[in-house]
Amino acid sequence: MTDTGSGPRERPGESAHSYGLKLLAMRAYSVRDLGRKLERRGYPAGEVAETVASFTESGLLDDVRFAAQYARSRIVNDSAAPRRVVQLLGRYGVPRTLAEQAVARTIEEEELNPADSAELLARKKAATLTGLELAVARRRLYGYLARRGFDLEHIRGAVASALADR
């Protein structure tokens, strides 16, 4: 029988620095997210703090760059709502003002319109709701877009456009 309790974990064989480099080679991390990942792996808090500070000083770990990359990926590739991306960045430990700046910069640079993203998602979802009554389809579309963080004004326009053919 193995011990699965929350007792002290055995120290990993490689240094936090080496393991952190492996993680950063696979994908970008926020400062808080990488620190948590190292702590969960069993590294002492002091070594984790030292590693994170070293990566931050060298430019390998940068919340501004992480927020910009993440915002661009979610907004451009996934048609995610700006509010939702800010919320998700907060979960990674990115400060709200930094997240909002990254989202605004992405929308400006990519010349995106959240209303267009909402309409695109609404049309895709509406195609799956063909057998439903209009009122039910409308309610489901509203909920779908609201859970993805779109503003009410964008939701109204997207739902009306997506269901206009019915």
PDB file of C-alpha atoms in Angstrom:
ATOM      1  CA  MET A   1       0.000   0.000   0.000  1.00  0.00           C
ATOM      2  CA  THR A   2       1.394   3.409  -0.949  1.00  0.00           C
ATOM      3  CA  ASP A   3       1.110   6.557   1.069  1.00  0.00           C
ATOM      4  CA  THR A   4      -0.991   9.134  -0.778  1.00  0.00           C
ATOM      5  CA  GLY A   5      -1.252  11.540   2.145  1.00  0.00           C
ATOM      6  CA  SER A   6      -0.208  15.140   2.107  1.00  0.00           C
ATOM      7  CA  GLY A   7       3.014  14.536   4.028  1.00  0.00           C
ATOM      8  CA  PRO A   8       6.391  15.863   2.963  1.00  0.00           C
ATOM      9  CA  ARG A   9       7.324  14.945  -0.569  1.00  0.00           C
ATOM     10  CA  GLU A  10      10.664  13.555  -1.524  1.00  0.00           C
ATOM     11  CA  ARG A  11      12.930  16.130  -3.136  1.00  0.00           C
ATOM     12  CA  PRO A  12      13.115  15.730  -6.938  1.00  0.00           C
ATOM     13  CA  GLY A  13      16.416  14.570  -8.423  1.00  0.00           C
ATOM     14  CA  GLU A  14      17.040  17.606 -10.629  1.00  0.00           C
ATOM     15  CA  SER A  15      17.283  21.222  -9.530  1.00  0.00           C
ATOM     16  CA  ALA A  16      14.326  23.580  -9.677  1.00  0.00           C
ATOM     17  CA  HIS A  17      16.302  25.613 -12.201  1.00  0.00           C
ATOM     18  CA  SER A  18      16.724  22.640 -14.557  1.00  0.00           C
ATOM     19  CA  TYR A  19      13.122  21.565 -14.228  1.00  0.00           C
ATOM     20  CA  GLY A  20      11.941  25.160 -14.716  1.00  0.00           C
ATOM     21  CA  LEU A  21      13.944  25.411 -17.927  1.00  0.00           C
ATOM     22  CA  LYS A  22      12.314  22.223 -19.209  1.00  0.00           C
ATOM     23  CA  LEU A  23       8.882  23.645 -18.445  1.00  0.00           C
ATOM     24  CA  LEU A  24       9.652  26.954 -20.145  1.00  0.00           C
ATOM     25  CA  ALA A  25      10.939  25.112 -23.204  1.00  0.00           C
ATOM     26  CA  MET A  26       7.489  23.554 -23.630  1.00  0.00           C
ATOM     27  CA  ARG A  27       5.316  26.646 -23.141  1.00  0.00           C
ATOM     28  CA  ALA A  28       5.185  30.095 -21.591  1.00  0.00           C
ATOM     29  CA  TYR A  29       4.325  30.476 -17.908  1.00  0.00           C
ATOM     30  CA  SER A  30       3.366  33.398 -15.729  1.00  0.00           C
ATOM     31  CA  VAL A  31       5.552  34.100 -12.692  1.00  0.00           C
ATOM     32  CA  ARG A  32       2.981  32.735 -10.242  1.00  0.00           C
ATOM     33  CA  ASP A  33       2.102  29.740 -12.379  1.00  0.00           C
ATOM     34  CA  LEU A  34       5.708  28.568 -12.711  1.00  0.00           C
ATOM     35  CA  GLY A  35       6.310  29.067  -8.999  1.00  0.00           C
ATOM     36  CA  ARG A  36       3.270  26.967  -8.145  1.00  0.00           C
ATOM     37  CA  LYS A  37       4.310  24.273 -10.594  1.00  0.00           C
ATOM     38  CA  LEU A  38       7.744  24.031  -8.983  1.00  0.00           C
ATOM     39  CA  GLU A  39       6.277  23.974  -5.480  1.00  0.00           C
ATOM     40  CA  ARG A  40       3.861  21.188  -6.419  1.00  0.00           C
ATOM     41  CA  ARG A  41       6.830  19.236  -7.736  1.00  0.00           C
ATOM     42  CA  GLY A  42       8.296  19.301  -4.234  1.00  0.00           C
ATOM     43  CA  TYR A  43      10.987  21.965  -4.416  1.00  0.00           C
ATOM     44  CA  PRO A  44      11.596  24.029  -1.263  1.00  0.00           C
ATOM     45  CA  ALA A  45      10.060  27.522  -1.250  1.00  0.00           C
ATOM     46  CA  GLY A  46      13.477  29.190  -1.088  1.00  0.00           C
ATOM     47  CA  GLU A  47      14.756  27.362  -4.145  1.00  0.00           C
ATOM     48  CA  VAL A  48      11.540  28.116  -6.016  1.00  0.00           C
ATOM     49  CA  ALA A  49      11.770  31.834  -5.197  1.00  0.00           C
ATOM     50  CA  GLU A  50      15.420  31.894  -6.232  1.00  0.00           C
ATOM     51  CA  THR A  51      14.681  30.131  -9.521  1.00  0.00           C
ATOM     52  CA  VAL A  52      11.721  32.363 -10.354  1.00  0.00           C
ATOM     53  CA  ALA A  53      13.766  35.476  -9.544  1.00  0.00           C
ATOM     54  CA  SER A  54      16.608  34.228 -11.737  1.00  0.00           C
ATOM     55  CA  PHE A  55      14.279  33.531 -14.662  1.00  0.00           C
ATOM     56  CA  THR A  56      12.585  36.898 -14.239  1.00  0.00           C
ATOM     57  CA  GLU A  57      15.909  38.785 -14.166  1.00  0.00           C
ATOM     58  CA  SER A  58      17.144  36.980 -17.269  1.00  0.00           C
ATOM     59  CA  GLY A  59      13.912  37.655 -19.157  1.00  0.00           C
ATOM     60  CA  LEU A  60      12.895  34.002 -19.462  1.00  0.00           C
ATOM     61  CA  LEU A  61       9.872  34.634 -17.278  1.00  0.00           C
ATOM     62  CA  ASP A  62       7.849  37.752 -18.008  1.00  0.00           C
ATOM     63  CA  ASP A  63       4.191  38.328 -17.136  1.00  0.00           C
ATOM     64  CA  VAL A  64       3.853  41.063 -19.769  1.00  0.00           C
ATOM     65  CA  ARG A  65       5.026  38.749 -22.542  1.00  0.00           C
ATOM     66  CA  PHE A  66       2.979  35.834 -21.179  1.00  0.00           C
ATOM     67  CA  ALA A  67      -0.184  37.961 -21.036  1.00  0.00           C
ATOM     68  CA  ALA A  68       0.355  39.219 -24.592  1.00  0.00           C
ATOM     69  CA  GLN A  69       0.917  35.714 -25.986  1.00  0.00           C
ATOM     70  CA  TYR A  70      -2.001  34.233 -24.083  1.00  0.00           C
ATOM     71  CA  ALA A  71      -4.387  37.043 -25.007  1.00  0.00           C
ATOM     72  CA  ARG A  72      -3.444  36.836 -28.688  1.00  0.00           C
ATOM     73  CA  SER A  73      -3.877  33.071 -28.724  1.00  0.00           C
ATOM     74  CA  ARG A  74      -7.262  33.026 -26.992  1.00  0.00           C
ATOM     75  CA  ILE A  75      -8.758  36.029 -28.792  1.00  0.00           C
ATOM     76  CA  VAL A  76      -7.496  35.314 -32.311  1.00  0.00           C
ATOM     77  CA  ASN A  77      -7.607  31.507 -32.366  1.00  0.00           C
ATOM     78  CA  ASP A  78     -10.530  30.782 -30.038  1.00  0.00           C
ATOM     79  CA  SER A  79     -12.671  33.907 -30.613  1.00  0.00           C
ATOM     80  CA  ALA A  80     -12.694  34.362 -26.843  1.00  0.00           C
ATOM     81  CA  ALA A  81     -14.349  37.398 -25.308  1.00  0.00           C
ATOM     82  CA  PRO A  82     -12.000  40.062 -23.910  1.00  0.00           C
ATOM     83  CA  ARG A  83     -13.574  39.875 -20.449  1.00  0.00           C
ATOM     84  CA  ARG A  84     -13.092  36.098 -20.365  1.00  0.00           C
ATOM     85  CA  VAL A  85      -9.417  36.382 -21.356  1.00  0.00           C
ATOM     86  CA  VAL A  86      -8.803  38.911 -18.570  1.00  0.00           C
ATOM     87  CA  GLN A  87     -10.467  36.509 -16.138  1.00  0.00           C
ATOM     88  CA  LEU A  88      -8.362  33.565 -17.335  1.00  0.00           C
ATOM     89  CA  LEU A  89      -5.150  35.568 -17.096  1.00  0.00           C
ATOM     90  CA  GLY A  90      -6.072  36.384 -13.508  1.00  0.00           C
ATOM     91  CA  ARG A  91      -6.137  32.659 -12.779  1.00  0.00           C
ATOM     92  CA  TYR A  92      -2.516  32.508 -13.909  1.00  0.00           C
ATOM     93  CA  GLY A  93      -1.625  35.271 -11.478  1.00  0.00           C
ATOM     94  CA  VAL A  94      -1.369  38.082 -14.012  1.00  0.00           C
ATOM     95  CA  PRO A  95      -2.461  41.398 -12.441  1.00  0.00           C
ATOM     96  CA  ARG A  96      -5.787  42.681 -13.796  1.00  0.00           C
ATOM     97  CA  THR A  97      -4.384  45.924 -15.211  1.00  0.00           C
ATOM     98  CA  LEU A  98      -1.669  44.013 -17.065  1.00  0.00           C
ATOM     99  CA  ALA A  99      -4.238  41.538 -18.415  1.00  0.00           C
ATOM    100  CA  GLU A 100      -6.549  44.330 -19.576  1.00  0.00           C
ATOM    101  CA  GLN A 101      -3.657  46.066 -21.333  1.00  0.00           C
ATOM    102  CA  ALA A 102      -2.650  42.853 -23.112  1.00  0.00           C
ATOM    103  CA  VAL A 103      -6.213  42.237 -24.276  1.00  0.00           C
ATOM    104  CA  ALA A 104      -6.685  45.822 -25.457  1.00  0.00           C
ATOM    105  CA  ARG A 105      -3.362  45.743 -27.302  1.00  0.00           C
ATOM    106  CA  THR A 106      -4.287  42.464 -29.018  1.00  0.00           C
ATOM    107  CA  ILE A 107      -7.675  43.773 -30.123  1.00  0.00           C
ATOM    108  CA  GLU A 108      -6.072  46.953 -31.452  1.00  0.00           C
ATOM    109  CA  GLU A 109      -3.149  45.262 -33.225  1.00  0.00           C
ATOM    110  CA  GLU A 110      -5.291  42.548 -34.791  1.00  0.00           C
ATOM    111  CA  GLU A 111      -8.078  45.044 -35.598  1.00  0.00           C
ATOM    112  CA  LEU A 112     -10.642  42.732 -34.030  1.00  0.00           C
ATOM    113  CA  ASN A 113     -14.216  43.427 -33.070  1.00  0.00           C
ATOM    114  CA  PRO A 114     -15.653  41.432 -30.145  1.00  0.00           C
ATOM    115  CA  ALA A 115     -19.087  41.696 -31.770  1.00  0.00           C
ATOM    116  CA  ASP A 116     -17.752  39.785 -34.784  1.00  0.00           C
ATOM    117  CA  SER A 117     -16.312  37.089 -32.530  1.00  0.00           C
ATOM    118  CA  ALA A 118     -19.617  36.762 -30.688  1.00  0.00           C
ATOM    119  CA  GLU A 119     -21.487  36.482 -33.984  1.00  0.00           C
ATOM    120  CA  LEU A 120     -19.091  33.834 -35.297  1.00  0.00           C
ATOM    121  CA  LEU A 121     -19.545  31.712 -32.181  1.00  0.00           C
ATOM    122  CA  ALA A 122     -23.311  32.273 -32.178  1.00  0.00           C
ATOM    123  CA  ARG A 123     -23.602  31.109 -35.779  1.00  0.00           C
ATOM    124  CA  LYS A 124     -21.576  27.968 -35.057  1.00  0.00           C
ATOM    125  CA  LYS A 125     -23.652  27.159 -31.997  1.00  0.00           C
ATOM    126  CA  ALA A 126     -26.944  27.998 -33.722  1.00  0.00           C
ATOM    127  CA  ALA A 127     -26.162  25.359 -36.344  1.00  0.00           C
ATOM    128  CA  THR A 128     -26.318  22.742 -33.581  1.00  0.00           C
ATOM    129  CA  LEU A 129     -29.654  24.026 -32.261  1.00  0.00           C
ATOM    130  CA  THR A 130     -31.727  23.499 -35.398  1.00  0.00           C
ATOM    131  CA  GLY A 131     -34.349  21.154 -33.918  1.00  0.00           C
ATOM    132  CA  LEU A 132     -35.265  23.448 -31.040  1.00  0.00           C
ATOM    133  CA  GLU A 133     -38.003  26.031 -30.702  1.00  0.00           C
ATOM    134  CA  LEU A 134     -36.856  29.566 -31.403  1.00  0.00           C
ATOM    135  CA  ALA A 135     -37.234  30.683 -27.767  1.00  0.00           C
ATOM    136  CA  VAL A 136     -35.214  27.727 -26.495  1.00  0.00           C
ATOM    137  CA  ALA A 137     -32.483  28.245 -29.096  1.00  0.00           C
ATOM    138  CA  ARG A 138     -32.329  31.958 -28.233  1.00  0.00           C
ATOM    139  CA  ARG A 139     -32.029  31.212 -24.500  1.00  0.00           C
ATOM    140  CA  ARG A 140     -29.281  28.647 -25.073  1.00  0.00           C
ATOM    141  CA  LEU A 141     -27.326  30.998 -27.327  1.00  0.00           C
ATOM    142  CA  TYR A 142     -27.572  33.787 -24.760  1.00  0.00           C
ATOM    143  CA  GLY A 143     -26.256  31.475 -22.046  1.00  0.00           C
ATOM    144  CA  TYR A 144     -23.513  30.082 -24.283  1.00  0.00           C
ATOM    145  CA  LEU A 145     -22.160  33.531 -25.151  1.00  0.00           C
ATOM    146  CA  ALA A 146     -22.583  34.887 -21.616  1.00  0.00           C
ATOM    147  CA  ARG A 147     -20.525  32.006 -20.179  1.00  0.00           C
ATOM    148  CA  ARG A 148     -17.785  32.930 -22.616  1.00  0.00           C
ATOM    149  CA  GLY A 149     -17.697  36.472 -21.271  1.00  0.00           C
ATOM    150  CA  PHE A 150     -19.292  38.517 -24.035  1.00  0.00           C
ATOM    151  CA  ASP A 151     -21.080  41.774 -23.203  1.00  0.00           C
ATOM    152  CA  LEU A 152     -24.852  41.872 -23.355  1.00  0.00           C
ATOM    153  CA  GLU A 153     -24.882  44.252 -26.310  1.00  0.00           C
ATOM    154  CA  HIS A 154     -22.656  41.889 -28.329  1.00  0.00           C
ATOM    155  CA  ILE A 155     -24.769  38.904 -27.294  1.00  0.00           C
ATOM    156  CA  ARG A 156     -28.011  40.559 -28.396  1.00  0.00           C
ATOM    157  CA  GLY A 157     -26.660  41.395 -31.836  1.00  0.00           C
ATOM    158  CA  ALA A 158     -25.022  37.993 -32.317  1.00  0.00           C
ATOM    159  CA  VAL A 159     -28.113  36.048 -31.285  1.00  0.00           C
ATOM    160  CA  ALA A 160     -30.375  38.141 -33.496  1.00  0.00           C
ATOM    161  CA  SER A 161     -28.034  37.671 -36.447  1.00  0.00           C
ATOM    162  CA  ALA A 162     -27.519  33.949 -35.883  1.00  0.00           C
ATOM    163  CA  LEU A 163     -31.242  33.241 -35.572  1.00  0.00           C
ATOM    164  CA  ALA A 164     -32.405  35.675 -38.269  1.00  0.00           C
ATOM    165  CA  ASP A 165     -32.815  32.858 -40.821  1.00  0.00           C
ATOM    166  CA  ARG A 166     -35.390  31.024 -38.669  1.00  0.00           C
TER     167      ARG A 166
END
